[in-house]
PDB file of C-alpha atoms in Angstrom:
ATOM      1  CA  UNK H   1      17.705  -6.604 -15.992  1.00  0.00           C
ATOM      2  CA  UNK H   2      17.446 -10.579 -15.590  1.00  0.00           C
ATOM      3  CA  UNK H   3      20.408 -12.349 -14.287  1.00  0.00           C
ATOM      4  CA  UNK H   4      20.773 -15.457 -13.289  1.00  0.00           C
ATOM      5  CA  UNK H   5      19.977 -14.734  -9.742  1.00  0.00           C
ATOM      6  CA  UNK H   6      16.476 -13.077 -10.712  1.00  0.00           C
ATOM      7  CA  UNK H   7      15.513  -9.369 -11.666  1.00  0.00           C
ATOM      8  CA  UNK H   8      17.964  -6.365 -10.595  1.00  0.00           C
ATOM      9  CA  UNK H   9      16.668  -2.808 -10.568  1.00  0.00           C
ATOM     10  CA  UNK H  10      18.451  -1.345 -14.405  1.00  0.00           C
ATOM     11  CA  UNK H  11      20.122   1.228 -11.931  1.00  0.00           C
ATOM     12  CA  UNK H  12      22.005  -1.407 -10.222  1.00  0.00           C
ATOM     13  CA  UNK H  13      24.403  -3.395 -12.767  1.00  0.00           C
ATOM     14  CA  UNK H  14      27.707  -1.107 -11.696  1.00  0.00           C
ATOM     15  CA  UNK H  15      30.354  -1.783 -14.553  1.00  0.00           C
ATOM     16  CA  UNK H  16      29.087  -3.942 -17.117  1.00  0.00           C
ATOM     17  CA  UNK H  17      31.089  -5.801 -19.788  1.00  0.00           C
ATOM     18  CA  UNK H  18      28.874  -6.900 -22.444  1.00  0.00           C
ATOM     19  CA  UNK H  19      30.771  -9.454 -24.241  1.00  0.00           C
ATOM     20  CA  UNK H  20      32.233 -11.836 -21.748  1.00  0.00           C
ATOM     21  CA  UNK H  21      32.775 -15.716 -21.765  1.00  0.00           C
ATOM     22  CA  UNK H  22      33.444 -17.312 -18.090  1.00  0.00           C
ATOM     23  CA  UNK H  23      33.199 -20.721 -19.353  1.00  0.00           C
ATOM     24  CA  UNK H  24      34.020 -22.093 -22.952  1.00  0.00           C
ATOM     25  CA  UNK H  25      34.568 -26.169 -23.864  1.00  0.00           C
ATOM     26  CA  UNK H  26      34.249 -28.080 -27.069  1.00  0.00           C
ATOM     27  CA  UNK H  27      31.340 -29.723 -27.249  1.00  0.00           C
ATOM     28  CA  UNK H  28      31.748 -33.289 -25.681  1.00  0.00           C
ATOM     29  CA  UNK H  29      35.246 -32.391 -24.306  1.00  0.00           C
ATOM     30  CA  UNK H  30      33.949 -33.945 -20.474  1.00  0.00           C
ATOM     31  CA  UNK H  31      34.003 -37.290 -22.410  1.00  0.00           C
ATOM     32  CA  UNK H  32      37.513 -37.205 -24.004  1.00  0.00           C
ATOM     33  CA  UNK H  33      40.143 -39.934 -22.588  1.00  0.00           C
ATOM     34  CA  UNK H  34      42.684 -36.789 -22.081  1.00  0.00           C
ATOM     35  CA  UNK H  35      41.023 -33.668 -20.481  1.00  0.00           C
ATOM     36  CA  UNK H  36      40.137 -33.631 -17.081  1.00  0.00           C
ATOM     37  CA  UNK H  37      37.306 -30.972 -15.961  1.00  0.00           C
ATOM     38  CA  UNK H  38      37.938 -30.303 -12.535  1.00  0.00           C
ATOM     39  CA  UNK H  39      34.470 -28.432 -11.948  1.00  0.00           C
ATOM     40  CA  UNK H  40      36.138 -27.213  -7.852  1.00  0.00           C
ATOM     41  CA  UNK H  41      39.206 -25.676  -9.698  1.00  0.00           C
ATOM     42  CA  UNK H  42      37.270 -24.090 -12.256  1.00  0.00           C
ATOM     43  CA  UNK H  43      34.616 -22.808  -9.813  1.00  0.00           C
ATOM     44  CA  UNK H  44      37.477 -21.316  -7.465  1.00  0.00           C
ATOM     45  CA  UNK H  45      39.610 -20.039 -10.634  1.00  0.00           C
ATOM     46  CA  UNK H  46      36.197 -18.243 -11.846  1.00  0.00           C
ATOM     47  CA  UNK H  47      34.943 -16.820  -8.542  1.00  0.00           C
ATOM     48  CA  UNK H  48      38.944 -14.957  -7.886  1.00  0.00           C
ATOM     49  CA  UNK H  49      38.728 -13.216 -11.382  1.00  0.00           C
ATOM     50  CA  UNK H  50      34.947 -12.296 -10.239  1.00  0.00           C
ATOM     51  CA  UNK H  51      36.374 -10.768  -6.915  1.00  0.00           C
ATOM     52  CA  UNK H  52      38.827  -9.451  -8.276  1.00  0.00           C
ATOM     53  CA  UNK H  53      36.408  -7.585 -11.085  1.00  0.00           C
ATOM     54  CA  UNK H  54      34.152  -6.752  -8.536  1.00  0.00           C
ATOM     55  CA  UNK H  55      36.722  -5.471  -6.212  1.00  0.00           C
ATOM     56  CA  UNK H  56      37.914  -3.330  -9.158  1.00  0.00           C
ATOM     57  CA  UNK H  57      34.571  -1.646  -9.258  1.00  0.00           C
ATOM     58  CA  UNK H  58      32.738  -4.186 -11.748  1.00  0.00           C
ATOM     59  CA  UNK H  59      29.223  -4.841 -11.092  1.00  0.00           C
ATOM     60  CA  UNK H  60      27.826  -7.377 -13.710  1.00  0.00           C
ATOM     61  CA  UNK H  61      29.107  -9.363 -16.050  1.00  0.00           C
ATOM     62  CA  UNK H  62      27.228 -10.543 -19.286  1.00  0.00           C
ATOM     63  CA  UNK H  63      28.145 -13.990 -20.326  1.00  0.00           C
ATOM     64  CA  UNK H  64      27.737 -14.499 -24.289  1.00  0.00           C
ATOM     65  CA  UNK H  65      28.788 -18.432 -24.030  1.00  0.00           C
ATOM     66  CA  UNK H  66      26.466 -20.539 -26.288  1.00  0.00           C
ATOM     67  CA  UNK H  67      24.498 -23.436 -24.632  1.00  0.00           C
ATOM     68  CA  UNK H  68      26.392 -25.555 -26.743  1.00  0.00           C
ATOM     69  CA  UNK H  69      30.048 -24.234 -25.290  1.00  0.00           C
ATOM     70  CA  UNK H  70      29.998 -24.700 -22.096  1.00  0.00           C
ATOM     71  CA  UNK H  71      27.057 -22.211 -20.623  1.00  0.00           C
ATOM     72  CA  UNK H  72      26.583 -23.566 -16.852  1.00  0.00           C
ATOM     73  CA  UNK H  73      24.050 -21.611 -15.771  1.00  0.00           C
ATOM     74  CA  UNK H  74      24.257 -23.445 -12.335  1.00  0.00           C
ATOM     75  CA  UNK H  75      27.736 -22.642 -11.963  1.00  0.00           C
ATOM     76  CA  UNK H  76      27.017 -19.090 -12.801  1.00  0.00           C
ATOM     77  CA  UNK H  77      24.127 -18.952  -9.999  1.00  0.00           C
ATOM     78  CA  UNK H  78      27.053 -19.636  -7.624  1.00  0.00           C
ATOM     79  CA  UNK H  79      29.032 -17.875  -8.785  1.00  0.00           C
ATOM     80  CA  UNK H  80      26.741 -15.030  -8.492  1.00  0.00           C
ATOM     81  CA  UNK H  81      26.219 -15.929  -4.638  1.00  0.00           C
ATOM     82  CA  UNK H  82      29.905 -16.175  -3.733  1.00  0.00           C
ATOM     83  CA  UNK H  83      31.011 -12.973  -5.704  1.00  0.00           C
ATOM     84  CA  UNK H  84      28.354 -10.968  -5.582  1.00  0.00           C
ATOM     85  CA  UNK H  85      29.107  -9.600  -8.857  1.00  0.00           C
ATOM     86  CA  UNK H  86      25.385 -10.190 -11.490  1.00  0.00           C
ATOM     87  CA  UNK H  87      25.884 -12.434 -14.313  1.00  0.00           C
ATOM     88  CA  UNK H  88      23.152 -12.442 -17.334  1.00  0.00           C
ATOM     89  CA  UNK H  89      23.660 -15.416 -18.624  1.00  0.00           C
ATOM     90  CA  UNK H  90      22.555 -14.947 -22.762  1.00  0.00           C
ATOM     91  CA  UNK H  91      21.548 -17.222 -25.276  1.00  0.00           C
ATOM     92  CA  UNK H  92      24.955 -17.103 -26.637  1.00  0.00           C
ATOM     93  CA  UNK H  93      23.231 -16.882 -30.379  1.00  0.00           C
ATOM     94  CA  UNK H  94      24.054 -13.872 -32.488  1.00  0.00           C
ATOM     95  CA  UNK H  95      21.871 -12.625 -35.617  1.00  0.00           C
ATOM     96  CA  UNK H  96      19.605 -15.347 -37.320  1.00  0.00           C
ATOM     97  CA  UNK H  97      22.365 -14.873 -40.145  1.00  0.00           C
ATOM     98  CA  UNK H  98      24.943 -16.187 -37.988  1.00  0.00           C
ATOM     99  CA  UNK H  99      23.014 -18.653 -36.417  1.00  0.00           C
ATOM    100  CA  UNK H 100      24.372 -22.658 -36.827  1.00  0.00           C
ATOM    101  CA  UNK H 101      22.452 -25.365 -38.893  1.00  0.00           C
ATOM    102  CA  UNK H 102      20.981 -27.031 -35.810  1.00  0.00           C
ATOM    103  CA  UNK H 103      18.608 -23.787 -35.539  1.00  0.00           C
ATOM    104  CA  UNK H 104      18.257 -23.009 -39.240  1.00  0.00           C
ATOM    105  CA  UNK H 105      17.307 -26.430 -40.684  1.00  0.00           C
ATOM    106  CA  UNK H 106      16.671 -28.398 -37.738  1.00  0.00           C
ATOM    107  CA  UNK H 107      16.297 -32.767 -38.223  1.00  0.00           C
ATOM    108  CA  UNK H 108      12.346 -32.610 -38.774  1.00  0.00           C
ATOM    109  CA  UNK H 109      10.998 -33.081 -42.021  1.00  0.00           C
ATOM    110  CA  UNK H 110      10.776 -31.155 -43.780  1.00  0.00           C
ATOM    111  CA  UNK H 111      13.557 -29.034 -42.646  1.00  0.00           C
ATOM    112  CA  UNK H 112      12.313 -25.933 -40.954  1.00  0.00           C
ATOM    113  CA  UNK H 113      13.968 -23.160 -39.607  1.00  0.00           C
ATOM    114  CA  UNK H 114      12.321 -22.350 -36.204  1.00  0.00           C
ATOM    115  CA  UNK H 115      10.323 -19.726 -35.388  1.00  0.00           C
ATOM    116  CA  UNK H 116      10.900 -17.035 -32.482  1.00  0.00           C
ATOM    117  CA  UNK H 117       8.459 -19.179 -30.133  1.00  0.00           C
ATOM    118  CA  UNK H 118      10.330 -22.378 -30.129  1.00  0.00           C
ATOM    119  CA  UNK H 119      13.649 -20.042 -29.336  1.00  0.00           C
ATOM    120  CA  UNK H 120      11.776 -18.763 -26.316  1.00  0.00           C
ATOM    121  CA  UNK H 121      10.540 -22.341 -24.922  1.00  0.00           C
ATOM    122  CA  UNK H 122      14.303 -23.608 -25.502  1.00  0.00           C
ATOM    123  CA  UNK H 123      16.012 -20.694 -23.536  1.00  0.00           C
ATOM    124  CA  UNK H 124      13.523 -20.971 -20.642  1.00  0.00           C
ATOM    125  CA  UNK H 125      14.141 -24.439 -20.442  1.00  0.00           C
ATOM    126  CA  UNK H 126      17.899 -23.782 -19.983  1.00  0.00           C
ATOM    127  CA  UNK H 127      17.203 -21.635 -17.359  1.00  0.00           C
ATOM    128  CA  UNK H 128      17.721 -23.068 -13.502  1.00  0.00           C
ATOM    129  CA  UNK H 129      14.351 -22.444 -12.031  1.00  0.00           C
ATOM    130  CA  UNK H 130      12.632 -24.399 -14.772  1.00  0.00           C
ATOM    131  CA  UNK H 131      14.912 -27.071 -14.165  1.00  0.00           C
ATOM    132  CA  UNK H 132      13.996 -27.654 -10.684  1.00  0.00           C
ATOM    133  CA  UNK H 133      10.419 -27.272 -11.219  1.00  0.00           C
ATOM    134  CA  UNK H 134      10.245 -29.782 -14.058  1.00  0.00           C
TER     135      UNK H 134
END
């Protein structure tokens, strides 16, 4: 199992909710004149409700947040440290069906939905490691 902290042995997630969302905003809500993001508080508010799961017997928690929601996979590495509890951090996308217009008829021309390959080089980008290695 990948999490954001690097392979775990599948043996080793403890409890695992499947479904979870530790961070959700509107996109472009950090630039609105009236909400404040206070990234301490929500760093501290995040890693009680991790103890707390993990003190409970939880294990792992897989985040479903979209990259376009608020997915921090930074935060989440933290997280991870502090807690001890695994986070996979998904893609956040659902069934090609459900997917958004942004995926399905992306601004090239012509319009093309992408293919599983471009998917791929987009979530690996996201990911931390590639971020520090450029």
């Amino acid at each position: 199992m990948n999490t954001v902290l690097g392979p775990v042995p599948a043996e080793d997630p403890g409890v695992v909710p499947v479904h979870e969302v530790l961070l959700s905003a509107a996109p472009g809500a950090q630039y609105a004149f009236d909400i404040t993001i206070d990234r301490a508080e929500i760093f501290e508010t995040l890693a009680a409700k991790l103890k707390d799961f993990r003190a409970h017997g939880g294990g792992t928690v897989a985040d479903s947040t979209g990259m376009f929601h608020g997915r921090d996979v930074l935060l989440y590495e933290a997280l991870s440290r502090v807690t001890g509890v695994h986070i996979v951090a998904s893609t956040g996308q659902g069934p090609e069906e459900k997917l958004g217009g942004y995926f399905l008829t992306p601004q090239i021309d012509p319009p093309t939905p992408w293919p599983a390959e471009k998917f791929a080089d987009l979530f690996t980008k996201d990911s931390p490691a590639d971020r520090l290695t450029g």
